[in-house]
Each structure stands twice: as C-alpha cells, then as structure tokens.
Short mmCIF file of C-alpha atoms and ligand atoms in Angstrom, two decimals:
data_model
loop_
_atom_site.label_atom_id
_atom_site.label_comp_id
_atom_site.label_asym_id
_atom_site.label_seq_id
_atom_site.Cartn_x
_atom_site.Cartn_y
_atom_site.Cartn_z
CA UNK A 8 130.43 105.75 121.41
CA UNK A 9 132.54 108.99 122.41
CA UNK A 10 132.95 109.50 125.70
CA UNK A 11 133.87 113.15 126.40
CA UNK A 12 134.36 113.58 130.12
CA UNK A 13 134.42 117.29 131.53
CA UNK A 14 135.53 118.71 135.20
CA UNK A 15 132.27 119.66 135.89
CA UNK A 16 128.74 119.34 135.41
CA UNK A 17 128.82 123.58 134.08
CA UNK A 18 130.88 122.10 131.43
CA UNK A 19 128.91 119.10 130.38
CA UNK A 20 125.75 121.94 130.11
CA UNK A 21 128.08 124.15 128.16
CA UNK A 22 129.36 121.75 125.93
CA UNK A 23 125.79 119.86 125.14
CA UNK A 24 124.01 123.72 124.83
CA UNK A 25 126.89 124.22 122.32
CA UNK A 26 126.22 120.82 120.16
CA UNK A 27 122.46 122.05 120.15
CA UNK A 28 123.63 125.61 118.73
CA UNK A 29 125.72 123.78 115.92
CA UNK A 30 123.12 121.16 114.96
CA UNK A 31 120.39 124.52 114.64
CA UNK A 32 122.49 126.39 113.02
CA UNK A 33 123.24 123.63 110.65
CA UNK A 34 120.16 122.54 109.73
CA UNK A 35 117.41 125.11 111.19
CA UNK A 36 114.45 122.89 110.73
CA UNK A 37 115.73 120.22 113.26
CA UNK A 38 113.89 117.69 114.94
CA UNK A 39 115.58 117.16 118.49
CA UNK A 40 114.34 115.16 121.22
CA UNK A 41 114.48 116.29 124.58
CA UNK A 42 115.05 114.58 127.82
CA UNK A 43 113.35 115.90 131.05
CA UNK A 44 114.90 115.73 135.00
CA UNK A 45 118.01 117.44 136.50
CA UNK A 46 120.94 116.58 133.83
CA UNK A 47 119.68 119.24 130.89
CA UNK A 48 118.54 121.50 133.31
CA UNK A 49 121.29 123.76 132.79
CA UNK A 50 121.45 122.95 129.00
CA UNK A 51 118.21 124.83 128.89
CA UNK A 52 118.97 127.47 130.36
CA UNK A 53 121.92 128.06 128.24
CA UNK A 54 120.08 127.31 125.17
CA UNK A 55 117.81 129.65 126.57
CA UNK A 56 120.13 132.59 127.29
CA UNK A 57 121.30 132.12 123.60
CA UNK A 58 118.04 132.36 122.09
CA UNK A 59 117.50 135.62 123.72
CA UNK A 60 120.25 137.26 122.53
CA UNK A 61 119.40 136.00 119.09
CA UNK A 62 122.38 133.95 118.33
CA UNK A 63 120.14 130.71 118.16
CA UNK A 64 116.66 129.98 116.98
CA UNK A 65 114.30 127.39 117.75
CA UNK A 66 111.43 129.06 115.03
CA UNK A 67 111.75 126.63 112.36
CA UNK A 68 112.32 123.40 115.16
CA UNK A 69 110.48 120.21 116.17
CA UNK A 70 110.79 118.89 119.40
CA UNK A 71 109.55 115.44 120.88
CA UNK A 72 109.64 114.62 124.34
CA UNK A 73 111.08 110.90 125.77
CA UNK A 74 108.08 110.48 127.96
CA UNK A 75 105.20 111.60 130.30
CA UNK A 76 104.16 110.01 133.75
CA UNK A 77 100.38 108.60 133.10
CA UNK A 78 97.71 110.42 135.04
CA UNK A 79 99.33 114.06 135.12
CA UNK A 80 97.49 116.99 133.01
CA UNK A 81 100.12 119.70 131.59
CA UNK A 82 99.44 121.95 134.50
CA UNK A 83 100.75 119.52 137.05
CA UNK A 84 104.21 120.63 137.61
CA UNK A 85 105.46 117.45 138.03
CA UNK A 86 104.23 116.54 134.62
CA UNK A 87 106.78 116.89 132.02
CA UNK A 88 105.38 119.05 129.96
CA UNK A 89 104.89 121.35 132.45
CA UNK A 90 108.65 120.53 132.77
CA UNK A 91 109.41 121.58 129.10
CA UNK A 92 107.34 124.58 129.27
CA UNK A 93 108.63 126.04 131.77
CA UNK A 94 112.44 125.44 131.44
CA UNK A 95 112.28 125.70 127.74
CA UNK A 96 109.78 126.30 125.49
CA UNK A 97 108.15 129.47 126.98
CA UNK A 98 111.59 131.25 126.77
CA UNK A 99 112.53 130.28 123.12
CA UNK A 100 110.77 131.05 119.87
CA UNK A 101 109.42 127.95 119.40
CA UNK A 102 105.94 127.27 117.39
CA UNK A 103 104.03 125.47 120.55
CA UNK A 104 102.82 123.46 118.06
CA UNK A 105 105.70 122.10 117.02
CA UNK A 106 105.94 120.71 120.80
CA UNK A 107 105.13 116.98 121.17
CA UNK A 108 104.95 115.02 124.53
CA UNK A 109 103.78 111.26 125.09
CA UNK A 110 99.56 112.15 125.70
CA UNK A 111 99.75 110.66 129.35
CA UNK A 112 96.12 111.58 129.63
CA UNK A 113 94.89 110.04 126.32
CA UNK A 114 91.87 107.79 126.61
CA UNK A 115 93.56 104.60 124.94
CA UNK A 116 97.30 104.80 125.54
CA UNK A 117 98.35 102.37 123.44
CA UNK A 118 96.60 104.36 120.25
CA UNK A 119 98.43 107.37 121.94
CA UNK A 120 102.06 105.70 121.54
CA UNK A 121 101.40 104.36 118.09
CA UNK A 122 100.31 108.20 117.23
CA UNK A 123 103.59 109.35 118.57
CA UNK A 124 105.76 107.05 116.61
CA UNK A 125 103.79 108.06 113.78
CA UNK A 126 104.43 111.78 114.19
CA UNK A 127 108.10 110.98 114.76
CA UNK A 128 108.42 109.57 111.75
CA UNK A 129 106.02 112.06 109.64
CA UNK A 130 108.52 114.92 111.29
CA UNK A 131 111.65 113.35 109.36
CA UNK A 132 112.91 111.58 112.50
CA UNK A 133 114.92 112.90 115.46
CA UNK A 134 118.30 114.21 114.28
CA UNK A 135 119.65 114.82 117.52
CA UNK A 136 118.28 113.28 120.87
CA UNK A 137 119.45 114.40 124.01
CA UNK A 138 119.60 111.56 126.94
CA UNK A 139 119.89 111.50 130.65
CA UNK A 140 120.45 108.13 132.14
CA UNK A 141 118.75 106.72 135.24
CA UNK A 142 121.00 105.43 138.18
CA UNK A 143 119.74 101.85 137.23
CA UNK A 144 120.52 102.48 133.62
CA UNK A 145 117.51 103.48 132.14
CA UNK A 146 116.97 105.74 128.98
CA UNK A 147 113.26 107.40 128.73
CA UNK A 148 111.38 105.49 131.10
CA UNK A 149 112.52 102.11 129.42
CA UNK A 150 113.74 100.20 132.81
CA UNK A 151 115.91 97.28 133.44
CA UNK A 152 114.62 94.36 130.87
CA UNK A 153 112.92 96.40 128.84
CA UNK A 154 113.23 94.95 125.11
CA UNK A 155 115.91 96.70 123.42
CA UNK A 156 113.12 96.67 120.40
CA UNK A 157 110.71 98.45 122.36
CA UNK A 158 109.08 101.05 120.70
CA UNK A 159 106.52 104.27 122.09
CA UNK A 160 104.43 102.01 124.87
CA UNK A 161 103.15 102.07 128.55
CA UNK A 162 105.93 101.13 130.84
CA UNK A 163 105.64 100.79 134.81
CA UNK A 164 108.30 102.42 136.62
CA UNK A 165 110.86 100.21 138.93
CA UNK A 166 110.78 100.53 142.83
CA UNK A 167 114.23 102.70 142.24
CA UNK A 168 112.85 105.23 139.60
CA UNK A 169 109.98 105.70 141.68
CA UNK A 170 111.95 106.57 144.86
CA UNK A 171 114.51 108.52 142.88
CA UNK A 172 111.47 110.82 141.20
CA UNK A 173 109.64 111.10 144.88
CA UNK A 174 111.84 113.94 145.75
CA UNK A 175 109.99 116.09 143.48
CA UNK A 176 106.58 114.66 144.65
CA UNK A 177 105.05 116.47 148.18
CA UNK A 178 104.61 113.49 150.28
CA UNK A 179 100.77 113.31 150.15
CA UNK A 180 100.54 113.98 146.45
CA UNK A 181 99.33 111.04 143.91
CA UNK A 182 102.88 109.86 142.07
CA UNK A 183 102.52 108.14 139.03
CA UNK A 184 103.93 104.68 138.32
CA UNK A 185 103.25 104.57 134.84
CA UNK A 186 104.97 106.38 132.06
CA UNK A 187 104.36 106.40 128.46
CA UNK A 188 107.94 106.02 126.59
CA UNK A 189 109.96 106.41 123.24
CA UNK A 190 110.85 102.93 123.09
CA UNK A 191 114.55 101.90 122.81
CA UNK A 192 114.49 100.93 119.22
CA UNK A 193 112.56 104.96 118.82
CA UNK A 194 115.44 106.53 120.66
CA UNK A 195 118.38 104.30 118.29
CA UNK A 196 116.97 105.60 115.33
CA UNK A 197 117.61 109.05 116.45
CA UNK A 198 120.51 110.25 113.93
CA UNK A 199 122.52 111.66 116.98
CA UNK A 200 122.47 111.06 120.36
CA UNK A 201 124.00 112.89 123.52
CA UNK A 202 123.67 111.12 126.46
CA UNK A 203 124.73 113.54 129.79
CA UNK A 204 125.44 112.84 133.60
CA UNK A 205 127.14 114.55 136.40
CA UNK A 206 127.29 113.53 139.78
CA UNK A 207 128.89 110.18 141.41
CA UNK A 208 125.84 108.79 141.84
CA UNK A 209 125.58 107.86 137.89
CA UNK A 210 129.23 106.36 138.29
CA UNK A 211 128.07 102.84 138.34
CA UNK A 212 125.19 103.25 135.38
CA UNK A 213 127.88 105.42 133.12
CA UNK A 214 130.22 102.29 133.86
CA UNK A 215 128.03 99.46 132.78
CA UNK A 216 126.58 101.58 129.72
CA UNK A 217 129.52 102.25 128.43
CA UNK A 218 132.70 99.25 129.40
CA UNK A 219 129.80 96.44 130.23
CA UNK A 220 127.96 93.95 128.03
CA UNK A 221 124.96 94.87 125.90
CA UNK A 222 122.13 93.97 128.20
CA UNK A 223 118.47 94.63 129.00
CA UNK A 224 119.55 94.94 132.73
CA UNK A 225 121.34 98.33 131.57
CA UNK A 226 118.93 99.51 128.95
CA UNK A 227 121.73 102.36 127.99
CA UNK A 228 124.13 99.85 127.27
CA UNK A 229 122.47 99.22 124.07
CA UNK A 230 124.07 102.75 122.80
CA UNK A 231 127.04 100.94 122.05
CA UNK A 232 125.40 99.93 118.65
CA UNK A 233 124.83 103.50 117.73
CA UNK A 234 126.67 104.82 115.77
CA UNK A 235 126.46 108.38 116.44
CA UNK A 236 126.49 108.26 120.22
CA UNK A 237 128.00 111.13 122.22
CA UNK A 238 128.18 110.60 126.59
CA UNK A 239 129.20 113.80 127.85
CA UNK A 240 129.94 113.26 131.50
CA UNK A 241 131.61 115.18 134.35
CA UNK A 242 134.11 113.82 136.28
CA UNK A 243 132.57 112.61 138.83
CA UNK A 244 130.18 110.30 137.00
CA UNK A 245 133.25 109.04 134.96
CA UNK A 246 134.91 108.37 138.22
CA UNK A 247 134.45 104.38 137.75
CA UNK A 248 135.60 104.19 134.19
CA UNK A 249 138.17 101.74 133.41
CA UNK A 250 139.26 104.00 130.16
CA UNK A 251 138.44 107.23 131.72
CA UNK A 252 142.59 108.65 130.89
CA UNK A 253 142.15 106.87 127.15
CA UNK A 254 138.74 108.93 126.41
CA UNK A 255 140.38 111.80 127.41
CA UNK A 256 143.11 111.35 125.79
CA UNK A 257 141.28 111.01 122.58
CA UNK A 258 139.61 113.67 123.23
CA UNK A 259 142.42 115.92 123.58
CA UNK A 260 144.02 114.92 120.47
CA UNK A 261 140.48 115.39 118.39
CA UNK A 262 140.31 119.15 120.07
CA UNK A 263 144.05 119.86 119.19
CA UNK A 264 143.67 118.33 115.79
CA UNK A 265 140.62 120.79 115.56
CA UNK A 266 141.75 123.27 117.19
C1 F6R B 309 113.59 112.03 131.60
C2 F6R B 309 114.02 110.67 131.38
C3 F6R B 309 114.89 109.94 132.36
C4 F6R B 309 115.97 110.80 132.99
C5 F6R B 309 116.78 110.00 133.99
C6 F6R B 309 117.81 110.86 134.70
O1 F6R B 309 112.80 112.49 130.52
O2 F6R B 309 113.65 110.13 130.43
O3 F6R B 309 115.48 108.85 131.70
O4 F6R B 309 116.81 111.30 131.99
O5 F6R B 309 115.93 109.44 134.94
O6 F6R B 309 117.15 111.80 135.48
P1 F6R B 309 117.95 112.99 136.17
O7 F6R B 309 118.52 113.80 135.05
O8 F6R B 309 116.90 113.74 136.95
O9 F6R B 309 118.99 112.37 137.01
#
C-alpha cells in the first residue's frame, strides 16, 4: 500500500485525473472501474477537461461501475448511472456501450451479478480501479462483515451508509437499501487500485484501512494484501495516521528520485 497524502482535496483530484491520463495513454484499450459519490467528483471533471482538449481519450476504453442502488431506473438521478452519465461519460468519447453498471433493475439479481462478473472477466479484467471509501470503511457497497471473498451480489446497506447517502435523497423520495456490488474479492483482482478521500470525516476509516488489522469490520482494510494499492488522501483525512510524516517522506524521496 502507498499512501500519498496531498494538502488538499484539488490535489488528490489532480493527482488521481493524472494516474488515469498515464494508465490511457499507456495502454488505450483500458478497462478502469469507476467509483461513484463525492471523492472522484473532481477527478471527472478533470479527466473531462482533458478529453476535450484532446490530450486524453476514452474511445478505445471499458468502464465498469462498483455498484447500483436496487430499485432506481438510469433516469433517476440518484441512480448511479445517471451519476456516471452525467459527470462522465456524456462529456468524453466514450462508446456508451462500452459502459457497464450493476443492472439494479434486472428481474433476477443474482443472474444479474453473475453476468457482471462474467463481463468483467470477458473485458480482460479491471486494470485500474478507482475507490472511495465509506466513513465505516466500506469499498463498493460491501459493508462492515462483508466476506472479504465476496464477489458481484445483493448487499443491504448499514443504518450509517443509508444516513450518509440521504443527503442526496429529497426527504419524501423512496431511498434504496439495497445495492448490487463488485464483491471484495472482484475489486482485489483489479490490477491497480487508487483508493481517494479528503475531508476529516474519513480520518478514522483511512486510519483503520491502512495502520489497523485486516478485518471484515473495515472492509478496506483488506487492501493491504494488494499489491498494487495506491490511497491518495488529503491532509485532512490523513490527519489520524500514525505514519502520516514516514509516507510522506517516502513520497518525497520517490518524486525527487523521479524527478
Ligand atoms: C460509490 C461507492 C462508495 C463510495 C463511498 C464514499 O460507488 O462505491 O463506496 O465510494 O461511500 O462516498 P463519498 O465519496 O460520497 O464520500
């Protein structure tokens, strides 16, 4: 695990957009997996922004989704392909069919996850997934306990996930509690992963992914086994880190070493 912390959360954007640039311009035909909610929010936009002016291209990319709330069509805006549409893939020349999300609509879920997988797999596998991380730990909708074997399934979402995701929920409007998921053991086969935060309010979850055991009560903790694990954080959300000056020291002997 590297553990890159940055001043701000405009950094953490800049520097994930920028490890998105290198990996298409590496290998154009990518398959990257994309994480919904506030933390790539800006990463999009950026990616966006360098689309446009042509010094990026998304024409020959594959993108999966983590998940999709059950119950929600794609013109719900809470849905999250509504979410990917409209920060991302309407802007960028992507092939729209070269878009996947979970099918939270699909008659027989289960068949739905198993399809997923399935296309995962059939696509070469994700060479670069991009993470966000819950305040109680969680990666994808994959809560506290989940088995850290879990692969594309159903998953109910915890009290906490459910009151953190309200906010973008009017008050009367039907809120999901079901999600379908990449599973954890989906998301660690991913050949890269970035996992971003900002904010102190990801403190505590940053600290028990990253310094604590490997548990199913942190779900992100179980990044410690990958091998290929970036956490790009801001300082805020690094705040509780017992390491915090050794990963930046590291860090600023890898950029002068590169440099
Ligand atoms: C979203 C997802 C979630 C979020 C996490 C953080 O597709 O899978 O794990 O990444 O809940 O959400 P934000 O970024 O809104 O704080």
């Amino acid at each position: 695990m590297e553990v890159i912390v940055r001043k701000t959360s405009e950094e953490v954007s800049q520097l994930t957009a920028q490890m998105v640039c290198v990996q298409l311009q590496q290998k154009p035909q990518s398959v990257l997996g994309m994480a919904t909610g506030e933390s790539p929010k800006r990463t999009y936009e950026i990616l966006v922004e360098k689309c446009k002016a042509k010094q990026i291209s998304f024409s020959k990319a594959t993108c999966f989704s983590l998940d999709e709330y059950v119950g929600l069509d794609s013109s719900h805006p809470q849905s999250y392909r509504y979410y990917m549409n409209k920060n991302l893939y309407s802007h960028i020349d992507i092939e729209m069919q070269n878009t996947f999300v979970p099918d939270g609509l699909a008659k027989n879920l289960q068949q739905a996850a198993k399809e997923y997988e399935e296309k995962i797999v059939q696509s070469g596998g994700i060479d670069l997934q991009i993470l966000g991380i819950g305040r109680n730990g969680h990666i994808g909708f994959n809560e506290p306990t989940s088995s850290l074997a879990s692969r594309t399934r159903i998953k109910t979402l915890t009290e906490s996930t459910f009151k953190d995701n309200a906010r973008f929920f009017a008050p009367s409007e039907f809120q999901p509690h079901l999600a379908l998921t990449m599973g954890i053991e989906t998301i660690m086969e991913a050949k890269m992963i970035v996992l971003i935060a900002s904010g102190e309010a990801k403190a505590d979850a940053i600290k028990a992914m990253v310094e604590g055991p490997i548990t199913a009560i942190c779900p992100a903790s179980i990044l410690q086994y990958h091998p290929k694990t970036k956490v790009i954080i801001d300082e805020a959300a690094a705040s509780k880190l017992q390491l915090k000056s050794y990963y930046q020291w590291v860090r600023s002997q890898q950029e002068k070493l590169f440099s």
